[in-house]
Short mmCIF file of C-alpha atoms and ligand atoms in Angstrom, two decimals:
data_model
loop_
_atom_site.label_atom_id
_atom_site.label_comp_id
_atom_site.label_asym_id
_atom_site.label_seq_id
_atom_site.Cartn_x
_atom_site.Cartn_y
_atom_site.Cartn_z
CA MET A 1 43.16 -39.16 -49.99
CA ARG A 2 39.94 -37.23 -50.21
CA SER A 3 37.61 -37.69 -47.24
CA HIS A 4 34.38 -39.43 -48.22
CA VAL A 5 32.29 -37.29 -45.94
CA LEU A 6 32.02 -33.60 -45.24
CA ALA A 7 31.41 -32.73 -41.59
CA CYS A 8 28.99 -29.85 -41.80
CA GLY A 9 27.59 -28.75 -38.41
CA PRO A 10 25.32 -31.58 -37.25
CA TYR A 11 25.44 -33.23 -40.69
CA ARG A 12 27.86 -35.62 -42.33
CA LEU A 13 27.41 -35.30 -46.08
CA ALA A 14 28.39 -38.33 -48.12
CA LEU A 15 30.58 -37.34 -51.06
CA ASP A 16 29.95 -40.47 -53.10
CA ARG A 17 28.05 -38.38 -55.67
CA PRO A 18 28.38 -34.71 -56.67
CA LEU A 19 26.30 -32.42 -54.45
CA VAL A 20 24.31 -29.39 -55.62
CA MET A 21 24.53 -26.22 -53.59
CA GLY A 22 21.60 -23.96 -54.49
CA VAL A 23 22.37 -20.22 -54.61
CA LEU A 24 20.05 -17.83 -52.79
CA ASN A 25 21.21 -14.26 -53.15
CA VAL A 26 19.27 -11.87 -50.90
CA THR A 27 20.92 -8.83 -52.42
CA PRO A 28 19.65 -5.99 -54.58
CA ASP A 29 22.59 -6.27 -56.97
CA SER A 30 23.84 -9.83 -57.60
CA PHE A 31 24.94 -10.36 -61.17
CA SER A 32 22.41 -12.99 -62.16
CA ASP A 33 19.47 -12.75 -59.77
CA GLY A 34 20.00 -9.32 -58.21
CA GLY A 35 16.85 -8.05 -56.55
CA ARG A 36 14.72 -11.07 -57.37
CA TYR A 37 14.92 -12.59 -53.87
CA PHE A 38 15.66 -9.42 -51.89
CA ASP A 39 12.13 -9.60 -50.53
CA ARG A 40 12.01 -12.06 -47.58
CA GLY A 41 8.84 -13.80 -48.78
CA ARG A 42 10.29 -14.38 -52.22
CA ALA A 43 13.55 -15.64 -50.76
CA LEU A 44 11.64 -18.15 -48.61
CA ALA A 45 9.60 -19.30 -51.59
CA ARG A 46 12.76 -19.74 -53.67
CA ALA A 47 14.47 -21.71 -50.89
CA ARG A 48 11.44 -24.02 -50.66
CA GLU A 49 11.52 -24.47 -54.41
CA MET A 50 15.21 -25.39 -54.31
CA LEU A 51 14.54 -27.91 -51.53
CA ALA A 52 11.76 -29.45 -53.64
CA HIS A 53 14.11 -29.52 -56.64
CA GLY A 54 16.69 -31.57 -54.75
CA ALA A 55 19.31 -29.10 -53.49
CA ASP A 56 21.81 -30.79 -51.17
CA LEU A 57 22.79 -27.49 -49.53
CA ILE A 58 21.45 -23.94 -49.73
CA ASP A 59 23.92 -21.05 -49.79
CA ILE A 60 22.51 -17.72 -48.61
CA GLY A 61 24.43 -14.60 -49.62
CA GLY A 62 23.75 -11.05 -48.44
CA GLU A 63 26.57 -9.30 -50.35
CA SER A 64 27.24 -9.35 -54.06
CA THR A 65 30.84 -10.17 -54.95
CA ARG A 66 30.40 -9.70 -58.69
CA PRO A 67 33.24 -7.78 -60.38
CA GLY A 68 32.98 -4.11 -59.48
CA ALA A 69 30.55 -4.63 -56.58
CA ALA A 70 30.89 -2.21 -53.65
CA PRO A 71 31.15 -3.77 -50.17
CA THR A 72 27.92 -4.14 -48.16
CA ASP A 73 27.57 -2.67 -44.67
CA GLU A 74 27.83 -5.53 -42.13
CA GLY A 75 24.61 -4.53 -40.33
CA ASP A 76 22.72 -4.63 -43.64
CA GLU A 77 24.23 -8.01 -44.48
CA ILE A 78 23.21 -9.45 -41.09
CA GLU A 79 19.68 -8.05 -41.50
CA ARG A 80 19.40 -9.65 -44.95
CA VAL A 81 20.74 -13.08 -44.00
CA ILE A 82 20.10 -13.97 -40.36
CA PRO A 83 16.29 -13.66 -40.05
CA LEU A 84 15.92 -15.64 -43.28
CA LEU A 85 18.30 -18.31 -42.00
CA GLU A 86 16.35 -18.56 -38.75
CA GLN A 87 13.08 -18.89 -40.61
CA LEU A 88 14.37 -21.52 -43.02
CA ARG A 89 16.21 -23.67 -40.54
CA PRO A 90 13.36 -25.86 -39.28
CA GLU A 91 12.33 -26.80 -42.83
CA CYS A 92 15.90 -27.49 -43.86
CA ASP A 93 16.53 -29.50 -40.69
CA GLU A 94 13.49 -31.59 -41.45
CA MET A 95 14.98 -32.46 -44.84
CA SER A 96 18.55 -32.72 -43.50
CA VAL A 97 19.70 -29.98 -45.86
CA PRO A 98 22.47 -27.82 -44.39
CA LEU A 99 22.34 -24.05 -44.71
CA SER A 100 25.50 -22.29 -45.80
CA VAL A 101 26.17 -18.56 -45.50
CA ASP A 102 28.26 -16.86 -48.17
CA THR A 103 30.13 -14.09 -46.40
CA ARG A 104 33.59 -12.53 -46.06
CA LYS A 105 32.86 -10.81 -42.73
CA THR A 106 33.77 -12.27 -39.35
CA VAL A 107 30.77 -10.73 -37.55
CA VAL A 108 28.38 -12.14 -40.15
CA MET A 109 30.06 -15.56 -39.84
CA ALA A 110 29.69 -15.48 -36.05
CA ALA A 111 26.03 -14.43 -36.29
CA ALA A 112 25.36 -17.13 -38.89
CA ILE A 113 26.99 -19.81 -36.74
CA ASP A 114 24.92 -18.67 -33.72
CA ALA A 115 21.77 -18.80 -35.85
CA GLY A 116 22.46 -22.41 -36.89
CA ALA A 117 24.32 -22.22 -40.20
CA SER A 118 26.14 -25.48 -40.95
CA MET A 119 28.66 -24.04 -43.39
CA ILE A 120 30.51 -20.79 -44.01
CA ASN A 121 31.29 -20.15 -47.67
CA ASP A 122 33.98 -17.46 -47.79
CA VAL A 123 35.22 -16.05 -51.07
CA GLY A 124 38.01 -14.53 -48.96
CA ALA A 125 39.09 -17.96 -47.60
CA LEU A 126 38.91 -16.83 -43.93
CA ARG A 127 41.54 -14.12 -44.37
CA ALA A 128 39.56 -11.49 -42.42
CA PRO A 129 40.84 -10.89 -38.87
CA GLY A 130 39.17 -13.34 -36.45
CA ALA A 131 37.47 -15.36 -39.21
CA ILE A 132 39.49 -18.55 -38.75
CA GLU A 133 38.96 -18.40 -35.00
CA ALA A 134 35.21 -17.85 -35.37
CA VAL A 135 34.92 -20.94 -37.55
CA ALA A 136 37.37 -22.99 -35.46
CA ARG A 137 35.23 -22.42 -32.34
CA SER A 138 32.27 -24.07 -34.06
CA ALA A 139 31.52 -27.33 -35.87
CA VAL A 140 30.58 -25.78 -39.23
CA ALA A 141 32.14 -26.69 -42.53
CA VAL A 142 34.04 -24.03 -44.45
CA CYS A 143 34.47 -23.42 -48.15
CA LEU A 144 37.80 -21.69 -48.84
CA MET A 145 37.78 -19.92 -52.20
CA HIS A 146 40.61 -18.38 -54.19
CA MET A 147 40.17 -14.74 -55.15
CA ARG A 148 42.87 -12.46 -56.51
CA GLY A 149 42.32 -8.91 -55.17
CA GLU A 150 38.95 -7.54 -54.13
CA PRO A 151 35.63 -7.58 -56.04
CA THR A 152 35.87 -3.84 -56.81
CA THR A 153 39.12 -4.22 -58.73
CA MET A 154 39.72 -7.95 -59.23
CA GLN A 155 39.18 -7.97 -62.99
CA HIS A 156 41.81 -5.25 -63.63
CA ASP A 157 45.08 -6.53 -65.08
CA VAL A 158 44.75 -10.21 -64.32
CA VAL A 159 48.12 -11.80 -65.00
CA TYR A 160 49.37 -15.14 -63.69
CA THR A 161 52.54 -17.09 -64.45
CA ASP A 162 50.56 -20.31 -63.98
CA VAL A 163 47.03 -19.79 -62.73
CA VAL A 164 46.61 -23.40 -61.56
CA ASP A 165 49.84 -23.38 -59.54
CA GLU A 166 48.98 -20.04 -57.96
CA VAL A 167 45.45 -21.12 -57.01
CA LYS A 168 46.72 -24.43 -55.71
CA ASN A 169 49.45 -22.85 -53.59
CA PHE A 170 47.01 -20.31 -52.16
CA LEU A 171 44.43 -22.96 -51.26
CA ASN A 172 47.09 -25.17 -49.74
CA GLU A 173 48.32 -22.29 -47.59
CA ARG A 174 44.75 -21.47 -46.43
CA VAL A 175 44.02 -25.14 -45.62
CA GLU A 176 47.19 -25.28 -43.53
CA ALA A 177 46.21 -22.12 -41.66
CA CYS A 178 42.76 -23.58 -40.94
CA GLU A 179 44.13 -26.90 -39.77
CA ALA A 180 46.70 -25.17 -37.56
CA ALA A 181 43.84 -23.27 -35.94
CA GLY A 182 42.02 -26.53 -35.17
CA ILE A 183 39.59 -26.85 -38.08
CA ALA A 184 39.47 -30.58 -38.86
CA SER A 185 40.26 -31.52 -42.44
CA GLU A 186 36.87 -33.22 -42.86
CA ARG A 187 35.24 -29.78 -42.40
CA ILE A 188 37.14 -28.17 -45.28
CA VAL A 189 36.07 -27.60 -48.90
CA ILE A 190 38.22 -25.75 -51.46
CA ASP A 191 37.14 -23.75 -54.50
CA PRO A 192 39.30 -22.30 -57.33
CA GLY A 193 37.03 -19.24 -57.52
CA PHE A 194 35.97 -19.08 -61.16
CA GLY A 195 35.70 -15.45 -62.26
CA PHE A 196 37.35 -13.98 -59.17
CA GLY A 197 40.35 -12.13 -60.56
CA LYS A 198 40.53 -14.40 -63.62
CA SER A 199 40.04 -13.98 -67.34
CA VAL A 200 37.91 -16.33 -69.44
CA ASP A 201 41.10 -18.16 -70.47
CA HIS A 202 42.22 -18.52 -66.85
CA ASN A 203 38.81 -19.99 -65.98
CA LEU A 204 39.06 -22.48 -68.84
CA VAL A 205 42.57 -23.56 -67.85
CA LEU A 206 41.39 -24.01 -64.26
CA LEU A 207 38.43 -26.08 -65.37
CA ASN A 208 40.53 -28.21 -67.70
CA ARG A 209 43.20 -28.78 -65.04
CA LEU A 210 40.78 -29.17 -62.12
CA PRO A 211 42.25 -32.60 -61.24
CA GLU A 212 45.38 -30.76 -60.05
CA ILE A 213 43.23 -28.91 -57.49
CA VAL A 214 41.41 -32.14 -56.57
CA GLU A 215 44.86 -33.66 -55.88
CA LEU A 216 45.14 -31.44 -52.81
CA GLY A 217 42.86 -34.02 -51.17
CA PHE A 218 39.85 -31.87 -50.20
CA PRO A 219 36.37 -31.79 -51.72
CA VAL A 220 36.38 -29.21 -54.51
CA ALA A 221 33.41 -26.87 -55.01
CA VAL A 222 32.91 -25.07 -58.32
CA GLY A 223 30.84 -21.99 -59.12
CA LEU A 224 30.51 -21.46 -62.85
CA SER A 225 26.74 -21.05 -62.89
CA ARG A 226 25.62 -18.27 -65.26
CA LYS A 227 29.03 -16.57 -65.05
CA SER A 228 30.47 -14.42 -67.80
CA THR A 229 32.72 -17.22 -69.06
CA ILE A 230 29.53 -19.12 -69.98
CA GLY A 231 28.24 -15.92 -71.59
CA VAL A 232 31.41 -15.51 -73.66
CA LEU A 233 31.40 -19.13 -74.82
CA THR A 234 27.70 -19.15 -75.76
CA GLY A 235 27.00 -15.52 -76.59
CA ARG A 236 23.99 -15.68 -74.22
CA ASP A 237 22.65 -13.24 -71.63
CA VAL A 238 22.62 -14.23 -67.97
CA GLU A 239 19.06 -15.62 -68.10
CA GLU A 240 19.92 -17.88 -71.04
CA ARG A 241 23.00 -19.58 -69.64
CA VAL A 242 21.38 -22.66 -68.07
CA ALA A 243 22.54 -25.19 -70.69
CA GLY A 244 26.04 -23.70 -70.79
CA SER A 245 26.24 -23.73 -66.99
CA ILE A 246 25.21 -27.38 -66.86
CA ALA A 247 27.80 -28.34 -69.45
CA ALA A 248 30.44 -26.61 -67.32
CA ALA A 249 29.17 -28.37 -64.19
CA LEU A 250 29.42 -31.75 -65.91
CA ALA A 251 32.92 -30.96 -67.14
CA ALA A 252 33.84 -30.09 -63.54
CA VAL A 253 32.40 -33.21 -61.91
CA ALA A 254 34.01 -35.35 -64.62
CA ARG A 255 37.30 -33.84 -63.39
CA GLY A 256 36.55 -34.60 -59.74
CA ALA A 257 34.49 -31.67 -58.41
CA ALA A 258 32.46 -32.70 -55.36
CA ILE A 259 30.07 -29.73 -55.03
CA VAL A 260 28.43 -27.67 -57.78
CA ARG A 261 27.18 -24.21 -56.77
CA ALA A 262 24.21 -23.52 -59.02
CA HIS A 263 21.34 -21.10 -59.54
CA ASP A 264 19.30 -23.55 -61.64
CA VAL A 265 18.89 -26.35 -59.13
CA LEU A 266 16.28 -28.54 -60.86
CA GLU A 267 18.22 -28.62 -64.14
CA THR A 268 21.57 -29.21 -62.44
CA VAL A 269 20.24 -31.97 -60.18
CA ASP A 270 18.66 -33.79 -63.14
CA ALA A 271 21.75 -33.42 -65.33
CA LEU A 272 23.98 -34.80 -62.58
CA LYS A 273 21.63 -37.73 -61.96
CA VAL A 274 21.77 -38.73 -65.61
CA TRP A 275 25.50 -38.07 -65.91
CA ARG A 276 26.26 -40.17 -62.85
CA THR A 277 24.00 -43.05 -63.84
CA ALA A 278 25.43 -43.07 -67.35
CA SER A 279 28.98 -42.98 -65.94
CA ILE A 280 28.31 -45.97 -63.70
CA GLY A 281 26.50 -47.81 -66.50
CA ARG A 282 23.54 -49.01 -64.40
CA ARG A 283 20.67 -47.68 -62.28
N1 HH2 B 1 30.66 -17.23 -56.81
C1 HH2 B 1 29.88 -16.21 -56.38
C2 HH2 B 1 29.60 -16.05 -55.03
N2 HH2 B 1 30.04 -16.93 -54.12
N3 HH2 B 1 31.23 -18.90 -53.61
C3 HH2 B 1 31.98 -19.93 -54.00
N4 HH2 B 1 32.42 -20.82 -53.10
N5 HH2 B 1 32.33 -20.11 -55.31
C4 HH2 B 1 31.93 -19.23 -56.28
O1 HH2 B 1 32.29 -19.43 -57.47
C5 HH2 B 1 31.12 -18.13 -55.89
C6 HH2 B 1 30.78 -17.99 -54.52
C7 HH2 B 1 29.36 -15.24 -57.38
O2 HH2 B 1 28.12 -15.67 -57.87
P1 HH2 B 1 26.70 -15.16 -57.33
O3 HH2 B 1 26.51 -15.48 -55.88
O4 HH2 B 1 25.64 -15.69 -58.20
O5 HH2 B 1 26.74 -13.60 -57.57
P2 HH2 B 1 26.97 -12.35 -56.63
O6 HH2 B 1 28.31 -12.46 -56.02
O7 HH2 B 1 26.83 -11.18 -57.57
O8 HH2 B 1 25.89 -12.35 -55.56
#
């Protein structure tokens, strides 16, 4: 059975409603907001805006993992993420909003944990040497995401026999590795990794069959916000994908997703409030 709380550093997040994880990319090259929040002052202002808009978590990323992206130097990534995290922490603590760091690198994870991150969001599912141990030594939550290949090449020749089975088996294997290393199950989130080594059709099958991933018994996070699948379905550019992204988020929570990773926090929070109230049938 799925745990009803997520242990996330000093926080215990209730999972009785879908949570919104606001995306803050402090990169020059992210696919949807590249460069916009690279400046520290702008990143802080955006984080404050997301807090005011009702984000339940804020996910800071210092490396783009969009298809074709080149890896970021670890020193640059630390310089982008850690001072911002340190500056934001008191305000987030005051509002009991955990800070997550989106990274694949063990040294960045360790620095983020030292600087007070409450969650590590790893598109590599803690496969880097020392990553599991770094997380196991702490009390942070971890989001384990499925990715086929590496961002530079992951969209080349994407073939699966059954994408849902493959994602499910991978996530199950990563969960077992984490638990064997001493990471308690109530600290673990899983994510099918929409767009990471998957075609539009693979993403749609994964979304449609999300309950099979939910069956693994861990909170499921989804990141469809502004992604190319939304662009293909709507014919819209990145900046015009808010409505499509929200529709995808609602489809995901209707199939059991616990956390929605979103760029457009205000719109996503409002949509989920209405969706949830309507689903329950009372205020
Ligand atoms: N998607 C992106 C990055 N991190 N983490 C999780 N858990 N799930 C996702 O789907 C996911 C993620 C890619 O989106 P974005 O951060 O907006 O872009 P970029 O990687 O170009 O910075």
